[in-house]
PDB file of C-alpha atoms in Angstrom:
ATOM      1  CA  MET A 283      -0.056 -11.473  -9.149  1.00 69.00           C
ATOM      2  CA  ALA A 284      -3.513 -10.654 -10.535  1.00 84.00           C
ATOM      3  CA  GLU A 285      -4.625 -14.255 -10.064  1.00 90.00           C
ATOM      4  CA  TYR A 286      -3.539 -14.289  -6.424  1.00 92.00           C
ATOM      5  CA  ALA A 287      -5.210 -10.927  -5.781  1.00 92.00           C
ATOM      6  CA  ALA A 288      -8.449 -12.369  -7.173  1.00 92.00           C
ATOM      7  CA  LEU A 289      -8.104 -15.427  -4.924  1.00 93.00           C
ATOM      8  CA  SER A 290      -7.605 -13.159  -1.929  1.00 95.00           C
ATOM      9  CA  PHE A 291     -10.664 -11.089  -2.773  1.00 93.00           C
ATOM     10  CA  ARG A 292     -12.848 -14.162  -3.176  1.00 93.00           C
ATOM     11  CA  ALA A 293     -11.568 -15.639   0.085  1.00 94.00           C
ATOM     12  CA  ASN A 294     -12.338 -12.520   2.104  1.00 95.00           C
ATOM     13  CA  PHE A 295     -15.445 -11.273   0.257  1.00 94.00           C
ATOM     14  CA  PRO A 296     -17.191 -14.455  -0.922  1.00 94.00           C
ATOM     15  CA  GLU A 297     -20.519 -12.691  -1.590  1.00 93.00           C
ATOM     16  CA  ALA A 298     -19.049  -9.931  -3.789  1.00 90.00           C
ATOM     17  CA  LYS A 299     -19.119  -9.987  -7.576  1.00 89.00           C
ATOM     18  CA  LEU A 300     -15.628 -10.125  -9.043  1.00 90.00           C
ATOM     19  CA  LEU A 301     -14.375  -9.329 -12.518  1.00 88.00           C
ATOM     20  CA  SER A 302     -10.653  -9.799 -13.021  1.00 87.00           C
ATOM     21  CA  GLY A 303      -8.348  -9.066 -15.917  1.00 86.00           C
ATOM     22  CA  ASP A 304      -7.394  -5.915 -17.791  1.00 88.00           C
ATOM     23  CA  LEU A 305     -10.056  -3.263 -17.153  1.00 86.00           C
ATOM     24  CA  ARG A 306      -9.143  -1.606 -20.433  1.00 89.00           C
ATOM     25  CA  LYS A 307     -10.430  -4.655 -22.292  1.00 91.00           C
ATOM     26  CA  HIS A 308     -13.756  -4.999 -20.484  1.00 92.00           C
ATOM     27  CA  ASN A 309     -16.887  -3.613 -22.122  1.00 92.00           C
ATOM     28  CA  THR A 310     -18.094  -1.023 -19.608  1.00 92.00           C
ATOM     29  CA  ALA A 311     -21.764  -1.473 -20.516  1.00 91.00           C
ATOM     30  CA  THR A 312     -21.483  -5.208 -19.878  1.00 92.00           C
ATOM     31  CA  VAL A 313     -19.771  -4.578 -16.557  1.00 92.00           C
ATOM     32  CA  ALA A 314     -22.475  -2.103 -15.553  1.00 92.00           C
ATOM     33  CA  ARG A 315     -25.231  -4.632 -16.298  1.00 91.00           C
ATOM     34  CA  LEU A 316     -23.458  -7.255 -14.199  1.00 89.00           C
ATOM     35  CA  VAL A 317     -22.581  -5.030 -11.239  1.00 90.00           C
ATOM     36  CA  GLY A 318     -25.615  -2.761 -11.123  1.00 91.00           C
ATOM     37  CA  ARG A 319     -25.850   0.601  -9.352  1.00 92.00           C
ATOM     38  CA  VAL A 320     -22.631   1.934  -7.839  1.00 93.00           C
ATOM     39  CA  ASP A 321     -22.566   4.735  -5.258  1.00 95.00           C
ATOM     40  CA  LEU A 322     -18.827   4.723  -4.648  1.00 96.00           C
ATOM     41  CA  LEU A 323     -15.986   3.977  -7.068  1.00 96.00           C
ATOM     42  CA  LEU A 324     -12.660   3.130  -5.408  1.00 95.00           C
ATOM     43  CA  SER A 325      -9.629   3.010  -7.673  1.00 94.00           C
ATOM     44  CA  SER A 326      -5.909   2.393  -7.341  1.00 91.00           C
ATOM     45  CA  PRO A 327      -4.369   2.660 -10.823  1.00 87.00           C
ATOM     46  CA  GLU A 328      -0.926   1.195 -11.481  1.00 85.00           C
ATOM     47  CA  CYS A 329       1.682   3.106  -9.478  1.00 79.00           C
ATOM     48  CA  THR A 330       4.884   1.346 -10.539  1.00 75.00           C
ATOM     49  CA  ASN A 331       5.729   3.893 -13.206  1.00 59.00           C
ATOM     50  CA  HIS A 332       4.935   6.879 -11.006  1.00 69.00           C
ATOM     51  CA  THR A 333       6.843   5.934  -7.871  1.00 67.00           C
ATOM     52  CA  CYS A 334      10.317   7.241  -7.078  1.00 61.00           C
ATOM     53  CA  ALA A 335      11.238   3.674  -6.087  1.00 58.00           C
ATOM     54  CA  LYS A 336      11.675   2.942  -9.786  1.00 53.00           C
ATOM     55  CA  GLY A 337      14.698   5.250  -9.766  1.00 56.00           C
ATOM     56  CA  SER A 338      16.068   6.165 -13.175  1.00 53.00           C
ATOM     57  CA  ALA A 339      14.568   3.137 -14.938  1.00 60.00           C
ATOM     58  CA  PRO A 340      12.454   3.853 -18.044  1.00 64.00           C
ATOM     59  CA  ARG A 341       8.796   4.702 -17.376  1.00 70.00           C
ATOM     60  CA  SER A 342       5.838   3.140 -19.160  1.00 80.00           C
ATOM     61  CA  GLU A 343       3.288   5.694 -20.290  1.00 79.00           C
ATOM     62  CA  GLU A 344       0.886   2.857 -21.047  1.00 81.00           C
ATOM     63  CA  SER A 345       1.023   1.859 -17.375  1.00 81.00           C
ATOM     64  CA  ARG A 346       0.497   5.429 -16.186  1.00 85.00           C
ATOM     65  CA  GLU A 347      -2.519   5.856 -18.441  1.00 87.00           C
ATOM     66  CA  THR A 348      -4.440   3.160 -16.562  1.00 88.00           C
ATOM     67  CA  ALA A 349      -5.492   6.065 -14.304  1.00 91.00           C
ATOM     68  CA  LEU A 350      -7.639   7.416 -17.140  1.00 93.00           C
ATOM     69  CA  GLN A 351      -9.803   4.303 -16.918  1.00 93.00           C
ATOM     70  CA  VAL A 352     -11.410   5.980 -13.914  1.00 95.00           C
ATOM     71  CA  LEU A 353     -13.012   8.459 -16.308  1.00 96.00           C
ATOM     72  CA  ARG A 354     -14.172   5.683 -18.607  1.00 95.00           C
ATOM     73  CA  TYR A 355     -15.943   3.790 -15.833  1.00 95.00           C
ATOM     74  CA  ALA A 356     -17.263   6.951 -14.158  1.00 96.00           C
ATOM     75  CA  ARG A 357     -19.098   7.874 -17.364  1.00 95.00           C
ATOM     76  CA  VAL A 358     -20.986   4.584 -17.327  1.00 95.00           C
ATOM     77  CA  PHE A 359     -21.606   4.040 -13.609  1.00 95.00           C
ATOM     78  CA  GLU A 360     -22.077   7.698 -12.651  1.00 96.00           C
ATOM     79  CA  PRO A 361     -21.256   7.022  -8.979  1.00 96.00           C
ATOM     80  CA  ARG A 362     -21.960   9.654  -6.363  1.00 96.00           C
ATOM     81  CA  TRP A 363     -18.399   9.448  -5.018  1.00 96.00           C
ATOM     82  CA  ILE A 364     -14.997   8.537  -6.454  1.00 96.00           C
ATOM     83  CA  VAL A 365     -11.738   7.933  -4.595  1.00 97.00           C
ATOM     84  CA  LEU A 366      -8.478   7.448  -6.486  1.00 96.00           C
ATOM     85  CA  GLU A 367      -5.364   6.357  -4.577  1.00 96.00           C
ATOM     86  CA  ASN A 368      -1.778   6.442  -5.787  1.00 94.00           C
ATOM     87  CA  VAL A 369       1.755   7.410  -4.823  1.00 93.00           C
ATOM     88  CA  VAL A 370       2.403  11.108  -4.218  1.00 94.00           C
ATOM     89  CA  HIS A 371       4.761  11.122  -7.211  1.00 91.00           C
ATOM     90  CA  MET A 372       1.774  10.763  -9.521  1.00 91.00           C
ATOM     91  CA  ARG A 373       1.255  14.530  -9.336  1.00 92.00           C
ATOM     92  CA  PRO A 374       4.040  15.544 -11.782  1.00 91.00           C
ATOM     93  CA  TRP A 375       2.634  13.192 -14.462  1.00 91.00           C
ATOM     94  CA  LYS A 376       1.911  15.190 -17.611  1.00 92.00           C
ATOM     95  CA  ARG A 377      -1.670  13.889 -17.823  1.00 93.00           C
ATOM     96  CA  TYR A 378      -2.517  14.334 -14.148  1.00 93.00           C
ATOM     97  CA  SER A 379      -4.312  17.655 -14.756  1.00 95.00           C
ATOM     98  CA  GLU A 380      -6.209  16.000 -17.615  1.00 95.00           C
ATOM     99  CA  LEU A 381      -7.497  13.398 -15.164  1.00 95.00           C
ATOM    100  CA  LYS A 382      -8.674  16.061 -12.719  1.00 95.00           C
ATOM    101  CA  THR A 383     -10.270  18.138 -15.461  1.00 97.00           C
ATOM    102  CA  GLY A 384     -11.990  15.043 -16.807  1.00 97.00           C
ATOM    103  CA  LEU A 385     -13.647  14.431 -13.455  1.00 97.00           C
ATOM    104  CA  SER A 386     -14.709  18.060 -13.236  1.00 96.00           C
ATOM    105  CA  ASP A 387     -16.200  17.864 -16.726  1.00 97.00           C
ATOM    106  CA  LEU A 388     -18.277  14.898 -15.547  1.00 97.00           C
ATOM    107  CA  GLY A 389     -19.768  17.099 -12.838  1.00 96.00           C
ATOM    108  CA  TYR A 390     -17.567  16.172  -9.876  1.00 96.00           C
ATOM    109  CA  GLN A 391     -16.154  18.459  -7.225  1.00 94.00           C
ATOM    110  CA  VAL A 392     -12.559  17.258  -6.870  1.00 95.00           C
ATOM    111  CA  GLN A 393     -10.120  17.579  -4.010  1.00 93.00           C
ATOM    112  CA  GLU A 394      -6.668  16.125  -3.324  1.00 94.00           C
ATOM    113  CA  VAL A 395      -5.245  15.126   0.018  1.00 94.00           C
ATOM    114  CA  VAL A 396      -1.960  13.446   1.000  1.00 95.00           C
ATOM    115  CA  LEU A 397      -2.295  11.158   4.010  1.00 96.00           C
ATOM    116  CA  ASP A 398       0.205   9.170   6.072  1.00 97.00           C
ATOM    117  CA  ALA A 399      -1.016   5.831   7.435  1.00 97.00           C
ATOM    118  CA  ALA A 400       0.862   6.481  10.690  1.00 97.00           C
ATOM    119  CA  ASP A 401      -1.562   9.345  11.425  1.00 96.00           C
ATOM    120  CA  PHE A 402      -4.372   6.792  11.525  1.00 96.00           C
ATOM    121  CA  GLY A 403      -2.855   4.675  14.290  1.00 96.00           C
ATOM    122  CA  ILE A 404      -1.201   2.264  11.842  1.00 97.00           C
ATOM    123  CA  PRO A 405       2.355   1.067  12.678  1.00 97.00           C
ATOM    124  CA  GLN A 406       3.746   2.165   9.299  1.00 97.00           C
ATOM    125  CA  ARG A 407       4.903   5.367   7.601  1.00 96.00           C
ATOM    126  CA  ARG A 408       3.052   5.317   4.288  1.00 96.00           C
ATOM    127  CA  ARG A 409       2.281   8.611   2.515  1.00 96.00           C
ATOM    128  CA  ARG A 410      -0.217   8.334  -0.310  1.00 96.00           C
ATOM    129  CA  LEU A 411      -2.147  10.678  -2.563  1.00 96.00           C
ATOM    130  CA  PHE A 412      -5.943  10.465  -2.537  1.00 96.00           C
ATOM    131  CA  MET A 413      -8.071  12.249  -5.131  1.00 95.00           C
ATOM    132  CA  VAL A 414     -11.657  12.412  -3.885  1.00 95.00           C
ATOM    133  CA  ALA A 415     -14.707  13.507  -5.847  1.00 95.00           C
ATOM    134  CA  ASP A 416     -18.354  14.189  -5.028  1.00 95.00           C
ATOM    135  CA  LYS A 417     -20.980  14.620  -7.737  1.00 93.00           C
ATOM    136  CA  GLU A 418     -23.753  16.139  -5.646  1.00 89.00           C
ATOM    137  CA  HIS A 419     -22.173  18.502  -3.139  1.00 82.00           C
ATOM    138  CA  ARG A 420     -19.246  20.855  -3.107  1.00 79.00           C
ATOM    139  CA  LEU A 421     -16.421  19.403  -1.057  1.00 80.00           C
ATOM    140  CA  GLY A 422     -15.293  21.475   1.870  1.00 76.00           C
ATOM    141  CA  ALA A 423     -11.891  21.020   3.444  1.00 77.00           C
ATOM    142  CA  LEU A 424     -11.487  17.351   4.272  1.00 80.00           C
ATOM    143  CA  SER A 425     -10.170  16.809   7.783  1.00 82.00           C
ATOM    144  CA  PHE A 426      -9.133  13.608   9.499  1.00 86.00           C
ATOM    145  CA  PRO A 427      -8.471  13.095  13.209  1.00 84.00           C
ATOM    146  CA  LYS A 428      -4.907  12.024  13.846  1.00 88.00           C
ATOM    147  CA  SER A 429      -4.064   9.039  16.016  1.00 93.00           C
ATOM    148  CA  THR A 430      -0.809   8.130  17.674  1.00 93.00           C
ATOM    149  CA  ALA A 431       1.205   5.849  15.423  1.00 94.00           C
ATOM    150  CA  LYS A 432       2.062   2.446  16.826  1.00 96.00           C
ATOM    151  CA  PRO A 433       5.730   1.380  16.878  1.00 97.00           C
ATOM    152  CA  ALA A 434       7.056  -1.361  14.641  1.00 97.00           C
ATOM    153  CA  ASN A 435       7.478  -3.729  17.603  1.00 96.00           C
ATOM    154  CA  SER A 436       3.671  -3.884  17.869  1.00 96.00           C
ATOM    155  CA  ILE A 437       3.467  -5.989  14.715  1.00 96.00           C
ATOM    156  CA  LEU A 438       5.918  -8.701  15.760  1.00 95.00           C
ATOM    157  CA  ASP A 439       4.833 -12.275  16.357  1.00 90.00           C
ATOM    158  CA  ALA A 440       5.811 -13.924  19.632  1.00 72.00           C
ATOM    159  CA  ARG A 441       9.512 -14.523  19.896  1.00 61.00           C
ATOM    160  CA  GLY A 442      10.585 -18.030  19.061  1.00 60.00           C
ATOM    161  CA  THR A 443       7.734 -18.560  16.599  1.00 78.00           C
ATOM    162  CA  TRP A 444       9.885 -18.273  13.490  1.00 89.00           C
ATOM    163  CA  LYS A 445      13.184 -19.852  12.577  1.00 90.00           C
ATOM    164  CA  THR A 446      16.171 -17.526  12.911  1.00 93.00           C
ATOM    165  CA  THR A 447      19.756 -17.759  11.685  1.00 95.00           C
ATOM    166  CA  PRO A 448      22.965 -16.308  13.143  1.00 97.00           C
ATOM    167  CA  LEU A 449      23.565 -12.793  11.893  1.00 97.00           C
ATOM    168  CA  ARG A 450      27.277 -13.336  11.410  1.00 95.00           C
ATOM    169  CA  GLN A 451      27.053 -16.691   9.695  1.00 94.00           C
ATOM    170  CA  LYS A 452      29.287 -17.720   6.816  1.00 93.00           C
ATOM    171  CA  GLY A 453      28.044 -16.467   3.458  1.00 93.00           C
ATOM    172  CA  ARG A 454      26.078 -13.526   4.837  1.00 93.00           C
ATOM    173  CA  ALA A 455      26.224 -10.593   2.413  1.00 93.00           C
ATOM    174  CA  LYS A 456      28.803  -7.944   3.339  1.00 94.00           C
ATOM    175  CA  ASP A 457      26.305  -5.127   2.838  1.00 92.00           C
ATOM    176  CA  THR A 458      23.888  -6.815   5.243  1.00 94.00           C
ATOM    177  CA  LEU A 459      26.588  -7.032   7.896  1.00 95.00           C
ATOM    178  CA  LYS A 460      27.516  -3.393   7.352  1.00 94.00           C
ATOM    179  CA  ARG A 461      23.914  -2.345   7.952  1.00 94.00           C
ATOM    180  CA  ALA A 462      23.796  -4.431  11.105  1.00 96.00           C
ATOM    181  CA  GLU A 463      27.059  -3.054  12.454  1.00 96.00           C
ATOM    182  CA  ARG A 464      25.843   0.515  11.912  1.00 95.00           C
ATOM    183  CA  ALA A 465      22.709  -0.288  13.893  1.00 96.00           C
ATOM    184  CA  ILE A 466      24.551  -2.036  16.723  1.00 97.00           C
ATOM    185  CA  ALA A 467      26.944   0.897  17.037  1.00 96.00           C
ATOM    186  CA  GLU A 468      23.898   3.137  17.487  1.00 95.00           C
ATOM    187  CA  VAL A 469      21.571   1.077  19.722  1.00 96.00           C
ATOM    188  CA  GLY A 470      24.072  -1.134  21.523  1.00 97.00           C
ATOM    189  CA  THR A 471      24.445  -4.900  21.692  1.00 96.00           C
ATOM    190  CA  LYS A 472      21.309  -5.635  23.737  1.00 97.00           C
ATOM    191  CA  THR A 473      18.602  -3.924  21.670  1.00 97.00           C
ATOM    192  CA  PRO A 474      16.762  -5.549  18.733  1.00 97.00           C
ATOM    193  CA  PHE A 475      16.294  -3.602  15.499  1.00 97.00           C
ATOM    194  CA  LEU A 476      15.224  -3.960  11.886  1.00 97.00           C
ATOM    195  CA  LEU A 477      17.443  -4.162   8.831  1.00 96.00           C
ATOM    196  CA  VAL A 478      15.888  -2.383   5.860  1.00 95.00           C
ATOM    197  CA  TYR A 479      16.735  -3.489   2.328  1.00 90.00           C
ATOM    198  CA  TYR A 480      16.070  -1.722  -0.973  1.00 79.00           C
ATOM    199  CA  GLY A 481      15.996   1.767   0.479  1.00 65.00           C
ATOM    200  CA  THR A 482      17.996   4.871  -0.360  1.00 57.00           C
ATOM    201  CA  ASP A 483      16.726   7.210   2.340  1.00 56.00           C
ATOM    202  CA  GLY A 484      20.144   7.788   3.872  1.00 64.00           C
ATOM    203  CA  ALA A 485      19.150   6.218   7.208  1.00 76.00           C
ATOM    204  CA  GLY A 486      21.886   3.599   7.171  1.00 83.00           C
ATOM    205  CA  GLY A 487      19.804   0.609   6.079  1.00 93.00           C
ATOM    206  CA  TRP A 488      18.204  -0.033   9.475  1.00 96.00           C
ATOM    207  CA  GLN A 489      15.512   1.297  11.764  1.00 96.00           C
ATOM    208  CA  SER A 490      14.541   1.241  15.411  1.00 97.00           C
ATOM    209  CA  LEU A 491      11.593  -0.837  16.589  1.00 97.00           C
ATOM    210  CA  ASP A 492      10.132   1.965  18.702  1.00 97.00           C
ATOM    211  CA  VAL A 493       8.937   3.956  15.657  1.00 97.00           C
ATOM    212  CA  PRO A 494       6.495   2.978  12.875  1.00 97.00           C
ATOM    213  CA  LEU A 495       7.738   0.651  10.163  1.00 97.00           C
ATOM    214  CA  ARG A 496       8.938   2.247   6.969  1.00 96.00           C
ATOM    215  CA  THR A 497       6.741   1.814   3.907  1.00 95.00           C
ATOM    216  CA  VAL A 498       5.779  -1.768   3.128  1.00 96.00           C
ATOM    217  CA  THR A 499       6.522  -2.481  -0.531  1.00 94.00           C
ATOM    218  CA  THR A 500       6.111  -5.479  -2.828  1.00 93.00           C
ATOM    219  CA  LEU A 501       9.650  -6.594  -1.926  1.00 93.00           C
ATOM    220  CA  ASP A 502      10.763  -8.655   1.052  1.00 94.00           C
ATOM    221  CA  ARG A 503      12.747  -5.814   2.661  1.00 94.00           C
ATOM    222  CA  PHE A 504      12.575  -6.049   6.484  1.00 97.00           C
ATOM    223  CA  ALA A 505      14.666  -8.330   8.700  1.00 97.00           C
ATOM    224  CA  LEU A 506      14.428  -8.506  12.489  1.00 97.00           C
ATOM    225  CA  VAL A 507      17.782  -8.701  14.278  1.00 97.00           C
ATOM    226  CA  GLU A 508      17.752  -9.711  17.950  1.00 96.00           C
ATOM    227  CA  PRO A 509      20.516 -10.243  20.507  1.00 96.00           C
ATOM    228  CA  GLY A 510      20.856 -13.720  21.974  1.00 93.00           C
ATOM    229  CA  PRO A 511      23.116 -15.771  24.261  1.00 93.00           C
ATOM    230  CA  ASN A 512      25.190 -16.871  21.258  1.00 93.00           C
ATOM    231  CA  GLY A 513      25.186 -13.555  19.398  1.00 95.00           C
ATOM    232  CA  HIS A 514      22.676 -11.742  17.231  1.00 97.00           C
ATOM    233  CA  THR A 515      20.132 -13.705  15.211  1.00 96.00           C
ATOM    234  CA  MET A 516      18.171 -12.630  12.158  1.00 96.00           C
ATOM    235  CA  ARG A 517      14.938 -13.470  10.379  1.00 96.00           C
ATOM    236  CA  MET A 518      12.749 -11.763   7.776  1.00 96.00           C
ATOM    237  CA  LEU A 519       9.419 -10.292   8.832  1.00 96.00           C
ATOM    238  CA  GLN A 520       6.537 -12.598   8.012  1.00 95.00           C
ATOM    239  CA  PRO A 521       3.421 -11.842   5.926  1.00 95.00           C
ATOM    240  CA  SER A 522       1.304 -12.013   9.099  1.00 94.00           C
ATOM    241  CA  GLU A 523       3.435  -9.230  10.603  1.00 96.00           C
ATOM    242  CA  LEU A 524       3.292  -7.116   7.464  1.00 97.00           C
ATOM    243  CA  ARG A 525      -0.479  -7.608   7.424  1.00 96.00           C
ATOM    244  CA  ARG A 526      -0.645  -5.947  10.842  1.00 96.00           C
ATOM    245  CA  ALA A 527       1.701  -3.200   9.620  1.00 97.00           C
ATOM    246  CA  MET A 528      -0.809  -2.457   6.841  1.00 97.00           C
ATOM    247  CA  GLY A 529      -3.672  -2.197   9.316  1.00 97.00           C
ATOM    248  CA  PHE A 530      -5.597  -5.207   8.012  1.00 96.00           C
ATOM    249  CA  PRO A 531      -8.019  -6.700  10.545  1.00 93.00           C
ATOM    250  CA  ALA A 532      -7.302  -9.994  12.255  1.00 89.00           C
ATOM    251  CA  SER A 533     -10.203 -11.504  10.309  1.00 92.00           C
ATOM    252  CA  TYR A 534      -8.359 -11.039   7.000  1.00 94.00           C
ATOM    253  CA  HIS A 535      -6.777 -14.271   5.828  1.00 91.00           C
ATOM    254  CA  PHE A 536      -4.464 -15.198   2.985  1.00 93.00           C
ATOM    255  CA  PRO A 537      -5.478 -17.840   0.457  1.00 91.00           C
ATOM    256  CA  GLU A 538      -2.988 -20.555  -0.369  1.00 91.00           C
ATOM    257  CA  GLY A 539       0.026 -19.026  -2.065  1.00 92.00           C
ATOM    258  CA  THR A 540       3.735 -18.395  -1.786  1.00 94.00           C
ATOM    259  CA  ARG A 541       5.363 -15.988   0.626  1.00 95.00           C
ATOM    260  CA  ARG A 542       6.229 -13.850  -2.397  1.00 95.00           C
ATOM    261  CA  ASP A 543       2.563 -13.742  -3.443  1.00 95.00           C
ATOM    262  CA  LYS A 544       1.486 -12.515  -0.021  1.00 96.00           C
ATOM    263  CA  ILE A 545       4.136  -9.817   0.272  1.00 96.00           C
ATOM    264  CA  ARG A 546       3.394  -8.457  -3.192  1.00 95.00           C
ATOM    265  CA  LEU A 547      -0.318  -8.428  -2.373  1.00 95.00           C
ATOM    266  CA  LEU A 548       0.273  -6.381   0.804  1.00 96.00           C
ATOM    267  CA  GLY A 549       2.741  -4.004  -0.814  1.00 94.00           C
ATOM    268  CA  ASN A 550       0.173  -3.154  -3.485  1.00 93.00           C
ATOM    269  CA  ALA A 551      -2.664  -2.651  -0.999  1.00 95.00           C
ATOM    270  CA  VAL A 552      -4.287   0.407   0.559  1.00 96.00           C
ATOM    271  CA  CYS A 553      -4.318   0.537   4.364  1.00 97.00           C
ATOM    272  CA  PRO A 554      -7.961  -0.241   5.270  1.00 96.00           C
ATOM    273  CA  PRO A 555      -8.241   2.216   8.214  1.00 96.00           C
ATOM    274  CA  VAL A 556      -7.171   5.090   5.961  1.00 96.00           C
ATOM    275  CA  MET A 557      -9.699   4.298   3.240  1.00 96.00           C
ATOM    276  CA  LYS A 558     -12.390   3.692   5.864  1.00 95.00           C
ATOM    277  CA  GLN A 559     -11.973   7.206   7.248  1.00 94.00           C
ATOM    278  CA  ILE A 560     -11.907   8.754   3.768  1.00 94.00           C
ATOM    279  CA  VAL A 561     -15.206   7.075   2.904  1.00 93.00           C
ATOM    280  CA  ALA A 562     -16.686   8.078   6.265  1.00 92.00           C
ATOM    281  CA  GLU A 563     -15.644  11.690   5.692  1.00 90.00           C
ATOM    282  CA  LEU A 564     -17.140  11.756   2.192  1.00 88.00           C
ATOM    283  CA  THR A 565     -20.433  10.122   3.103  1.00 85.00           C
ATOM    284  CA  THR A 566     -20.838  12.248   6.250  1.00 81.00           C
ATOM    285  CA  HIS A 567     -20.105  15.343   4.205  1.00 65.00           C
TER     286      HIS A 567
END
């Protein structure tokens, strides 16, 4: 995954300097000499062992502690601003207050805000925690103008572009058919909808197309079901559609890689319009 993320960065930002690998193992002084002055430090520490999506599986404290690398790099670079992004469930972590205090001890004014991508005109419900810090001025209340969220149908490629299969074909998983039948009973036989896998939100395993997409994850979890002359057909949403659901610009392109690579890359990403407004708010402040 790290290798593909590096390929993606190089493909879309060919003039940027890139250091890949485990940040814990890099010498910060060496990195500082290579990169030079930094005004803004953006960070997204590992979230896998904070998120509720992990369920009751064991948590890795080593993974969680990658967040403390922000302090390590802040000491060397001394950026004016810092933004840390993670899942909302990072807050109960036992060392979360230590992270905040560490930033304060370095001279930063720190504020937290939870934002939903749908409030920024993105066709996806994606709530994330952002810790923002300013070293020179006291942060007032951060405010962001809300936009009308786009529905999930706005991300779909033209019909007929992708290969579909009959919904009720032989060998289809029983649970998949149950999800579909629940949806059809609700929306009728003439309305398309999305099947949603790997979710335990109690919504029946499907969603309407006239509301924003549920959170894009690193798993291939959304299937489009459409009525047709010979019955309902089904196909998985494509990386190009999930790219639009994340709010990436049309100019963003994927390097060569598998479908799995692309979906994992998007599921781990931050929605660009959200981060753009955060940075604008900080720098205007």
